[in-house]
mmCIF file of C-alpha atoms in Angstrom:
data_model
loop_
_atom_site.group_PDB
_atom_site.id
_atom_site.type_symbol
_atom_site.label_atom_id
_atom_site.label_comp_id
_atom_site.label_asym_id
_atom_site.label_seq_id
_atom_site.Cartn_x
_atom_site.Cartn_y
_atom_site.Cartn_z
ATOM 1 C CA UNK I 1 49.581 -24.218 11.988
ATOM 2 C CA UNK I 2 51.076 -21.512 14.130
ATOM 3 C CA UNK I 3 48.985 -18.616 15.400
ATOM 4 C CA UNK I 4 50.836 -15.463 16.383
ATOM 5 C CA UNK I 5 49.197 -13.184 18.908
ATOM 6 C CA UNK I 6 50.065 -9.509 18.590
ATOM 7 C CA UNK I 7 51.459 -7.698 21.537
ATOM 8 C CA UNK I 8 50.081 -4.219 22.307
ATOM 9 C CA UNK I 9 53.069 -2.617 20.551
ATOM 10 C CA UNK I 10 52.471 -4.785 17.501
ATOM 11 C CA UNK I 11 48.806 -3.884 17.517
ATOM 12 C CA UNK I 12 49.615 -0.145 17.570
ATOM 13 C CA UNK I 13 52.154 -0.591 14.772
ATOM 14 C CA UNK I 14 49.653 -2.523 12.655
ATOM 15 C CA UNK I 15 46.976 0.131 13.270
ATOM 16 C CA UNK I 16 49.396 2.916 12.265
ATOM 17 C CA UNK I 17 50.355 1.132 9.056
ATOM 18 C CA UNK I 18 46.716 0.500 8.219
ATOM 19 C CA UNK I 19 45.809 4.138 8.829
ATOM 20 C CA UNK I 20 48.691 5.282 6.636
ATOM 21 C CA UNK I 21 47.570 2.925 3.840
ATOM 22 C CA UNK I 22 44.033 4.309 4.077
ATOM 23 C CA UNK I 23 45.287 7.894 3.853
ATOM 24 C CA UNK I 24 47.443 7.030 0.836
ATOM 25 C CA UNK I 25 44.476 5.326 -0.834
ATOM 26 C CA UNK I 26 42.292 8.416 -0.321
ATOM 27 C CA UNK I 27 45.010 10.685 -1.720
ATOM 28 C CA UNK I 28 45.518 8.341 -4.702
ATOM 29 C CA UNK I 29 41.804 8.293 -5.467
ATOM 30 C CA UNK I 30 41.725 12.078 -5.141
ATOM 31 C CA UNK I 31 44.419 12.422 -7.807
ATOM 32 C CA UNK I 32 42.673 10.106 -10.273
ATOM 33 C CA UNK I 33 39.146 11.445 -9.852
ATOM 34 C CA UNK I 34 37.924 14.848 -8.613
ATOM 35 C CA UNK I 35 35.887 14.853 -5.436
ATOM 36 C CA UNK I 36 32.156 15.349 -5.994
ATOM 37 C CA UNK I 37 31.005 18.966 -6.019
ATOM 38 C CA UNK I 38 29.037 20.216 -3.042
ATOM 39 C CA UNK I 39 25.300 20.150 -3.570
ATOM 40 C CA UNK I 40 24.136 23.255 -5.401
ATOM 41 C CA UNK I 41 27.578 24.032 -6.813
ATOM 42 C CA UNK I 42 29.249 23.344 -10.172
ATOM 43 C CA UNK I 43 32.146 20.949 -10.562
ATOM 44 C CA UNK I 44 34.865 21.030 -13.222
ATOM 45 C CA UNK I 45 37.038 18.127 -14.331
ATOM 46 C CA UNK I 46 39.486 17.397 -17.140
ATOM 47 C CA UNK I 47 38.088 15.259 -19.974
ATOM 48 C CA UNK I 48 40.645 15.204 -22.836
ATOM 49 C CA UNK I 49 42.660 17.414 -25.156
ATOM 50 C CA UNK I 50 42.789 18.048 -28.905
ATOM 51 C CA UNK I 51 46.219 18.446 -30.514
ATOM 52 C CA UNK I 52 47.116 19.896 -33.911
ATOM 53 C CA UNK I 53 50.606 20.009 -35.434
ATOM 54 C CA UNK I 54 50.154 21.615 -38.818
ATOM 55 C CA UNK I 55 46.588 21.331 -40.105
ATOM 56 C CA UNK I 56 45.256 24.701 -38.886
ATOM 57 C CA UNK I 57 46.614 28.248 -38.696
ATOM 58 C CA UNK I 58 49.016 28.760 -35.820
ATOM 59 C CA UNK I 59 50.421 25.231 -35.884
ATOM 60 C CA UNK I 60 53.731 24.373 -37.542
ATOM 61 C CA UNK I 61 54.459 20.741 -38.359
ATOM 62 C CA UNK I 62 53.643 17.846 -40.631
ATOM 63 C CA UNK I 63 50.071 17.324 -39.428
ATOM 64 C CA UNK I 64 50.518 13.686 -38.407
ATOM 65 C CA UNK I 65 49.209 14.152 -34.861
ATOM 66 C CA UNK I 66 52.555 13.512 -33.130
ATOM 67 C CA UNK I 67 54.671 16.058 -31.238
ATOM 68 C CA UNK I 68 58.059 16.255 -32.950
ATOM 69 C CA UNK I 69 61.266 18.267 -32.853
ATOM 70 C CA UNK I 70 60.924 21.774 -34.312
ATOM 71 C CA UNK I 71 57.112 21.802 -34.299
ATOM 72 C CA UNK I 72 54.688 24.335 -32.855
ATOM 73 C CA UNK I 73 51.705 22.421 -31.531
ATOM 74 C CA UNK I 74 48.323 23.852 -30.556
ATOM 75 C CA UNK I 75 46.384 22.221 -27.724
ATOM 76 C CA UNK I 76 42.688 22.669 -26.932
ATOM 77 C CA UNK I 77 41.501 21.347 -23.567
ATOM 78 C CA UNK I 78 38.110 19.719 -23.023
ATOM 79 C CA UNK I 79 36.405 20.041 -19.614
ATOM 80 C CA UNK I 80 33.294 18.432 -18.188
ATOM 81 C CA UNK I 81 30.962 19.523 -15.383
ATOM 82 C CA UNK I 82 30.030 16.681 -12.981
ATOM 83 C CA UNK I 83 28.499 19.161 -10.523
ATOM 84 C CA UNK I 84 24.966 20.272 -9.705
ATOM 85 C CA UNK I 85 24.597 23.559 -11.600
ATOM 86 C CA UNK I 86 26.072 25.258 -14.685
ATOM 87 C CA UNK I 87 29.643 26.545 -14.345
ATOM 88 C CA UNK I 88 29.737 30.096 -15.737
ATOM 89 C CA UNK I 89 32.609 32.185 -17.039
ATOM 90 C CA UNK I 90 35.041 29.261 -16.952
ATOM 91 C CA UNK I 91 38.691 30.192 -17.482
ATOM 92 C CA UNK I 92 41.978 28.415 -16.889
ATOM 93 C CA UNK I 93 45.708 29.010 -16.660
ATOM 94 C CA UNK I 94 48.242 26.393 -17.722
ATOM 95 C CA UNK I 95 51.934 25.918 -16.997
ATOM 96 C CA UNK I 96 54.747 23.455 -17.633
ATOM 97 C CA UNK I 97 55.458 20.963 -14.865
ATOM 98 C CA UNK I 98 58.202 19.118 -16.744
ATOM 99 C CA UNK I 99 59.865 19.169 -20.148
ATOM 100 C CA UNK I 100 63.170 20.658 -21.326
ATOM 101 C CA UNK I 101 63.736 22.542 -24.607
ATOM 102 C CA UNK I 102 59.999 23.232 -24.850
ATOM 103 C CA UNK I 103 58.052 26.467 -24.315
ATOM 104 C CA UNK I 104 54.369 26.919 -23.482
ATOM 105 C CA UNK I 105 52.627 30.113 -24.656
ATOM 106 C CA UNK I 106 49.016 31.384 -24.895
ATOM 107 C CA UNK I 107 48.454 29.769 -21.513
ATOM 108 C CA UNK I 108 45.110 31.409 -20.622
ATOM 109 C CA UNK I 109 42.129 29.434 -21.971
ATOM 110 C CA UNK I 110 38.392 30.214 -21.978
ATOM 111 C CA UNK I 111 35.320 27.949 -22.016
ATOM 112 C CA UNK I 112 32.519 30.395 -21.019
ATOM 113 C CA UNK I 113 29.639 28.297 -19.607
ATOM 114 C CA UNK I 114 29.616 24.527 -19.088
ATOM 115 C CA UNK I 115 26.256 22.930 -18.261
ATOM 116 C CA UNK I 116 25.898 19.937 -15.945
ATOM 117 C CA UNK I 117 27.098 16.787 -17.719
ATOM 118 C CA UNK I 118 28.334 18.765 -20.726
ATOM 119 C CA UNK I 119 31.797 18.395 -22.294
ATOM 120 C CA UNK I 120 33.120 21.626 -23.792
ATOM 121 C CA UNK I 121 36.305 22.382 -25.736
ATOM 122 C CA UNK I 122 38.227 25.565 -24.935
ATOM 123 C CA UNK I 123 37.551 28.445 -27.315
ATOM 124 C CA UNK I 124 41.261 29.071 -27.812
ATOM 125 C CA UNK I 125 44.399 26.943 -27.763
ATOM 126 C CA UNK I 126 47.721 27.091 -25.984
ATOM 127 C CA UNK I 127 50.898 26.598 -27.995
ATOM 128 C CA UNK I 128 53.663 24.147 -27.229
ATOM 129 C CA UNK I 129 56.866 25.127 -29.027
ATOM 130 C CA UNK I 130 59.378 22.276 -29.341
ATOM 131 C CA UNK I 131 63.004 23.229 -30.029
ATOM 132 C CA UNK I 132 64.735 21.481 -32.957
ATOM 133 C CA UNK I 133 67.333 20.089 -30.525
ATOM 134 C CA UNK I 134 64.784 18.812 -28.008
ATOM 135 C CA UNK I 135 65.800 15.298 -27.001
ATOM 136 C CA UNK I 136 63.674 12.494 -28.382
ATOM 137 C CA UNK I 137 61.678 10.855 -25.601
ATOM 138 C CA UNK I 138 61.295 14.110 -23.649
ATOM 139 C CA UNK I 139 58.130 13.928 -21.544
ATOM 140 C CA UNK I 140 56.070 17.107 -21.294
ATOM 141 C CA UNK I 141 53.598 17.514 -18.422
ATOM 142 C CA UNK I 142 51.198 20.481 -18.454
ATOM 143 C CA UNK I 143 49.203 21.522 -15.372
ATOM 144 C CA UNK I 144 45.945 23.441 -15.481
ATOM 145 C CA UNK I 145 44.110 25.470 -12.851
ATOM 146 C CA UNK I 146 40.533 26.409 -13.780
ATOM 147 C CA UNK I 147 37.987 28.701 -12.135
ATOM 148 C CA UNK I 148 34.463 29.878 -12.744
ATOM 149 C CA UNK I 149 32.809 33.230 -12.056
ATOM 150 C CA UNK I 150 31.639 32.337 -8.525
ATOM 151 C CA UNK I 151 34.662 33.011 -6.243
ATOM 152 C CA UNK I 152 33.280 30.654 -3.565
ATOM 153 C CA UNK I 153 33.821 27.616 -5.793
ATOM 154 C CA UNK I 154 37.013 26.046 -7.118
ATOM 155 C CA UNK I 155 39.724 26.323 -8.140
ATOM 156 C CA UNK I 156 40.103 22.937 -9.840
ATOM 157 C CA UNK I 157 43.578 21.617 -10.688
ATOM 158 C CA UNK I 158 44.644 18.763 -12.955
ATOM 159 C CA UNK I 159 47.548 17.550 -15.107
ATOM 160 C CA UNK I 160 47.165 16.668 -18.783
ATOM 161 C CA UNK I 161 48.366 13.165 -19.720
ATOM 162 C CA UNK I 162 52.126 13.237 -20.447
ATOM 163 C CA UNK I 163 53.061 14.236 -24.006
ATOM 164 C CA UNK I 164 56.158 12.587 -25.480
ATOM 165 C CA UNK I 165 58.413 14.207 -28.082
ATOM 166 C CA UNK I 166 58.960 11.602 -30.798
ATOM 167 C CA UNK I 167 60.297 11.307 -34.345
ATOM 168 C CA UNK I 168 57.873 10.310 -37.067
ATOM 169 C CA UNK I 169 58.331 10.276 -40.841
ATOM 170 C CA UNK I 170 56.256 10.424 -44.020
ATOM 171 C CA UNK I 171 56.343 8.302 -47.176
ATOM 172 C CA UNK I 172 54.589 9.740 -50.224
ATOM 173 C CA UNK I 173 54.530 9.003 -53.922
ATOM 174 C CA UNK I 174 52.354 8.229 -56.957
ATOM 175 C CA UNK I 175 50.765 5.055 -58.312
ATOM 176 C CA UNK I 176 51.547 4.859 -62.055
ATOM 177 C CA UNK I 177 50.931 2.771 -65.154
ATOM 178 C CA UNK I 178 54.191 0.952 -65.894
ATOM 179 C CA UNK I 179 53.699 1.326 -69.668
ATOM 180 C CA UNK I 180 52.887 5.028 -69.861
ATOM 181 C CA UNK I 181 53.814 6.425 -66.407
ATOM 182 C CA UNK I 182 50.313 7.918 -66.322
ATOM 183 C CA UNK I 183 48.945 8.265 -62.747
ATOM 184 C CA UNK I 184 46.338 5.790 -61.524
ATOM 185 C CA UNK I 185 43.540 7.108 -59.316
ATOM 186 C CA UNK I 186 41.671 4.768 -56.952
ATOM 187 C CA UNK I 187 44.429 2.214 -56.385
ATOM 188 C CA UNK I 188 44.635 0.629 -52.944
ATOM 189 C CA UNK I 189 48.088 1.106 -51.371
ATOM 190 C CA UNK I 190 49.148 -1.106 -48.449
ATOM 191 C CA UNK I 191 52.094 -0.270 -46.160
ATOM 192 C CA UNK I 192 53.685 -2.984 -43.991
ATOM 193 C CA UNK I 193 56.411 -2.630 -41.381
ATOM 194 C CA UNK I 194 56.532 -1.296 -37.829
ATOM 195 C CA UNK I 195 52.917 -0.243 -38.409
ATOM 196 C CA UNK I 196 50.332 -1.444 -40.927
ATOM 197 C CA UNK I 197 48.339 1.139 -42.918
ATOM 198 C CA UNK I 198 46.139 1.294 -46.017
ATOM 199 C CA UNK I 199 45.148 4.225 -48.193
ATOM 200 C CA UNK I 200 43.785 4.958 -51.693
ATOM 201 C CA UNK I 201 45.582 6.947 -54.398
ATOM 202 C CA UNK I 202 43.724 10.175 -55.026
ATOM 203 C CA UNK I 203 44.126 13.157 -57.347
ATOM 204 C CA UNK I 204 46.932 12.585 -59.858
ATOM 205 C CA UNK I 205 47.508 9.118 -58.378
ATOM 206 C CA UNK I 206 49.082 10.535 -55.203
ATOM 207 C CA UNK I 207 49.265 8.655 -51.886
ATOM 208 C CA UNK I 208 50.976 9.337 -48.563
ATOM 209 C CA UNK I 209 51.495 7.775 -45.123
ATOM 210 C CA UNK I 210 52.146 10.039 -42.105
ATOM 211 C CA UNK I 211 53.338 9.312 -38.572
ATOM 212 C CA UNK I 212 55.680 6.398 -39.320
ATOM 213 C CA UNK I 213 58.162 5.201 -36.667
ATOM 214 C CA UNK I 214 61.755 4.629 -37.762
ATOM 215 C CA UNK I 215 62.227 1.513 -39.859
ATOM 216 C CA UNK I 216 61.881 -0.186 -43.224
ATOM 217 C CA UNK I 217 58.487 -0.435 -44.945
ATOM 218 C CA UNK I 218 57.125 -2.425 -47.883
ATOM 219 C CA UNK I 219 54.492 -0.854 -50.150
ATOM 220 C CA UNK I 220 52.217 -2.627 -52.599
ATOM 221 C CA UNK I 221 49.375 -1.363 -54.792
ATOM 222 C CA UNK I 222 46.391 -3.007 -56.450
ATOM 223 C CA UNK I 223 43.547 -1.948 -58.749
ATOM 224 C CA UNK I 224 40.651 -3.822 -60.328
ATOM 225 C CA UNK I 225 41.629 -2.629 -63.829
ATOM 226 C CA UNK I 226 45.378 -3.247 -63.544
ATOM 227 C CA UNK I 227 47.713 -6.097 -62.762
ATOM 228 C CA UNK I 228 50.937 -6.240 -60.700
ATOM 229 C CA UNK I 229 54.142 -4.877 -62.176
ATOM 230 C CA UNK I 230 57.754 -5.864 -61.572
ATOM 231 C CA UNK I 231 58.828 -5.314 -58.863
ATOM 232 C CA UNK I 232 55.535 -6.031 -57.115
ATOM 233 C CA UNK I 233 56.763 -4.493 -53.826
ATOM 234 C CA UNK I 234 58.563 -1.186 -53.250
ATOM 235 C CA UNK I 235 60.737 -0.744 -50.127
ATOM 236 C CA UNK I 236 61.405 2.549 -48.325
ATOM 237 C CA UNK I 237 63.339 3.272 -45.115
ATOM 238 C CA UNK I 238 62.673 6.223 -42.794
ATOM 239 C CA UNK I 239 63.939 8.617 -41.541
ATOM 240 C CA UNK I 240 64.238 10.939 -43.352
ATOM 241 C CA UNK I 241 60.892 11.616 -45.051
ATOM 242 C CA UNK I 242 60.691 9.820 -48.389
ATOM 243 C CA UNK I 243 59.156 11.626 -51.361
ATOM 244 C CA UNK I 244 58.627 10.282 -54.874
ATOM 245 C CA UNK I 245 58.236 6.626 -53.849
ATOM 246 C CA UNK I 246 56.285 5.618 -56.958
ATOM 247 C CA UNK I 247 54.511 2.271 -57.279
ATOM 248 C CA UNK I 248 53.782 0.831 -60.727
ATOM 249 C CA UNK I 249 50.935 -1.317 -61.994
ATOM 250 C CA UNK I 250 50.675 -2.948 -65.401
ATOM 251 C CA UNK I 251 47.967 -2.554 -68.043
ATOM 252 C CA UNK I 252 47.390 -3.336 -71.724
ATOM 253 C CA UNK I 253 48.707 -0.746 -74.184
ATOM 254 C CA UNK I 254 47.030 -0.902 -77.558
ATOM 255 C CA UNK I 255 48.834 -0.160 -80.782
ATOM 256 C CA UNK I 256 46.683 0.616 -83.817
ATOM 257 C CA UNK I 257 48.144 0.125 -87.281
ATOM 258 C CA UNK I 258 47.645 1.998 -89.492
ATOM 259 C CA UNK I 259 47.027 5.183 -87.529
ATOM 260 C CA UNK I 260 44.821 6.606 -90.307
ATOM 261 C CA UNK I 261 42.357 4.985 -92.699
ATOM 262 C CA UNK I 262 40.812 6.551 -95.784
ATOM 263 C CA UNK I 263 38.115 4.707 -97.724
ATOM 264 C CA UNK I 264 35.670 5.821 -100.458
ATOM 265 C CA UNK I 265 32.609 3.620 -100.964
ATOM 266 C CA UNK I 266 30.493 4.096 -104.118
ATOM 267 C CA UNK I 267 26.712 4.001 -103.852
ATOM 268 C CA UNK I 268 25.609 0.402 -103.554
ATOM 269 C CA UNK I 269 29.202 -0.740 -103.108
ATOM 270 C CA UNK I 270 31.264 -1.923 -100.194
ATOM 271 C CA UNK I 271 34.838 -1.573 -98.952
ATOM 272 C CA UNK I 272 37.190 -3.130 -96.524
ATOM 273 C CA UNK I 273 40.287 -1.973 -94.675
ATOM 274 C CA UNK I 274 42.296 -3.808 -92.057
ATOM 275 C CA UNK I 275 43.051 -2.278 -88.670
ATOM 276 C CA UNK I 276 45.644 -4.132 -86.631
ATOM 277 C CA UNK I 277 45.403 -3.908 -82.839
ATOM 278 C CA UNK I 278 48.522 -4.848 -80.853
ATOM 279 C CA UNK I 279 49.368 -4.928 -77.137
ATOM 280 C CA UNK I 280 52.615 -3.206 -76.230
ATOM 281 C CA UNK I 281 51.757 -3.113 -72.538
ATOM 282 C CA UNK I 282 52.647 -5.375 -69.644
ATOM 283 C CA UNK I 283 49.236 -6.868 -68.853
ATOM 284 C CA UNK I 284 46.990 -9.116 -70.930
ATOM 285 C CA UNK I 285 44.367 -7.637 -73.260
ATOM 286 C CA UNK I 286 41.183 -9.660 -73.393
ATOM 287 C CA UNK I 287 38.972 -9.951 -76.465
ATOM 288 C CA UNK I 288 35.973 -7.793 -75.746
ATOM 289 C CA UNK I 289 34.588 -6.075 -78.819
ATOM 290 C CA UNK I 290 34.174 -2.303 -78.718
ATOM 291 C CA UNK I 291 32.229 -0.321 -81.319
ATOM 292 C CA UNK I 292 33.325 3.203 -81.997
ATOM 293 C CA UNK I 293 31.454 5.606 -84.298
ATOM 294 C CA UNK I 294 33.417 8.522 -85.739
ATOM 295 C CA UNK I 295 31.051 11.310 -86.772
ATOM 296 C CA UNK I 296 27.283 11.233 -87.143
ATOM 297 C CA UNK I 297 27.096 9.702 -90.668
ATOM 298 C CA UNK I 298 30.172 7.479 -90.838
ATOM 299 C CA UNK I 299 30.425 3.710 -90.336
ATOM 300 C CA UNK I 300 31.424 2.278 -86.987
ATOM 301 C CA UNK I 301 34.969 1.080 -86.347
ATOM 302 C CA UNK I 302 35.339 -2.155 -84.402
ATOM 303 C CA UNK I 303 38.231 -2.399 -81.940
ATOM 304 C CA UNK I 304 39.148 -5.211 -79.575
ATOM 305 C CA UNK I 305 39.858 -4.133 -75.990
ATOM 306 C CA UNK I 306 40.090 -5.797 -72.590
ATOM 307 C CA UNK I 307 36.884 -4.290 -71.213
ATOM 308 C CA UNK I 308 34.593 -1.366 -71.845
ATOM 309 C CA UNK I 309 36.080 0.779 -69.069
ATOM 310 C CA UNK I 310 39.444 0.744 -70.859
ATOM 311 C CA UNK I 311 37.722 1.614 -74.106
ATOM 312 C CA UNK I 312 35.647 4.549 -72.827
ATOM 313 C CA UNK I 313 36.218 8.278 -73.136
ATOM 314 C CA UNK I 314 39.741 9.404 -72.239
ATOM 315 C CA UNK I 315 41.211 5.887 -72.134
ATOM 316 C CA UNK I 316 43.908 4.193 -74.216
ATOM 317 C CA UNK I 317 41.623 3.031 -77.011
ATOM 318 C CA UNK I 318 39.750 6.313 -77.097
ATOM 319 C CA UNK I 319 42.981 8.318 -77.405
ATOM 320 C CA UNK I 320 44.221 5.994 -80.138
ATOM 321 C CA UNK I 321 40.979 6.248 -82.108
ATOM 322 C CA UNK I 322 40.990 10.039 -82.019
ATOM 323 C CA UNK I 323 44.079 9.860 -84.220
ATOM 324 C CA UNK I 324 42.130 8.090 -86.973
#
């Protein structure tokens, strides 16, 4: 083992390097975390921001939470007070540090009072306007300078986390019955590809997936009252946005023959008519027995169906029986 003894010059050089490293460390820590407020004074620090791109008035976009070309995005800033007393009359001014083909407006924000330990969202929002020709991958950095009513405190300065301009797409469509093209509500829709997402078909069988990166996606649907149809998987590629990507499920479709029955039964007598029930659908029809009574004083009509939910009001069997 060799031990090297430092000469005086080496010692001075080592001390200088160590001092420089310590200074850099202090500056680095100061950037990441605000210095504690003096005792008896408030302190203000950045907490987070809230972004909207089309869900509220003043925003223009597809509402998927991503900043995209041609959108007008609103940004609310959340501050916290790690100081000793309430910060009163808090206001802030924001400006662009970096980002081309973007414009920042409504740059003066207000929070009013922020109590010690409280996190408060700005009462108003600034607007980031992204040009349609803004390059994908553009990084936007916004700097804020905030003050409170006491001129002897502050100001406090911070940068928001970088915001990247990206391209995201939407796939939307309807889940339908393959036999009738009627919409199916309550079907689970699974999307697989660059991202994995799940949703449920809602009013009129509609579903949609927002915020999708470029690529090819497979979509499948399932429902407790329906079976898979052919094809079982639907494929869609984005961009651009894809509308009308319908997914089909199969179900029994009953055919009643004849569609009308007339029968006169004499007192003390009996009668019989045959009602044929067929399945013209694409999914099996099981042999549950459903009783249907037409009118208050008429005999019941017996119909086979796959389960009682398919035979209830507004369903296939119910619509068929109303023609009798």
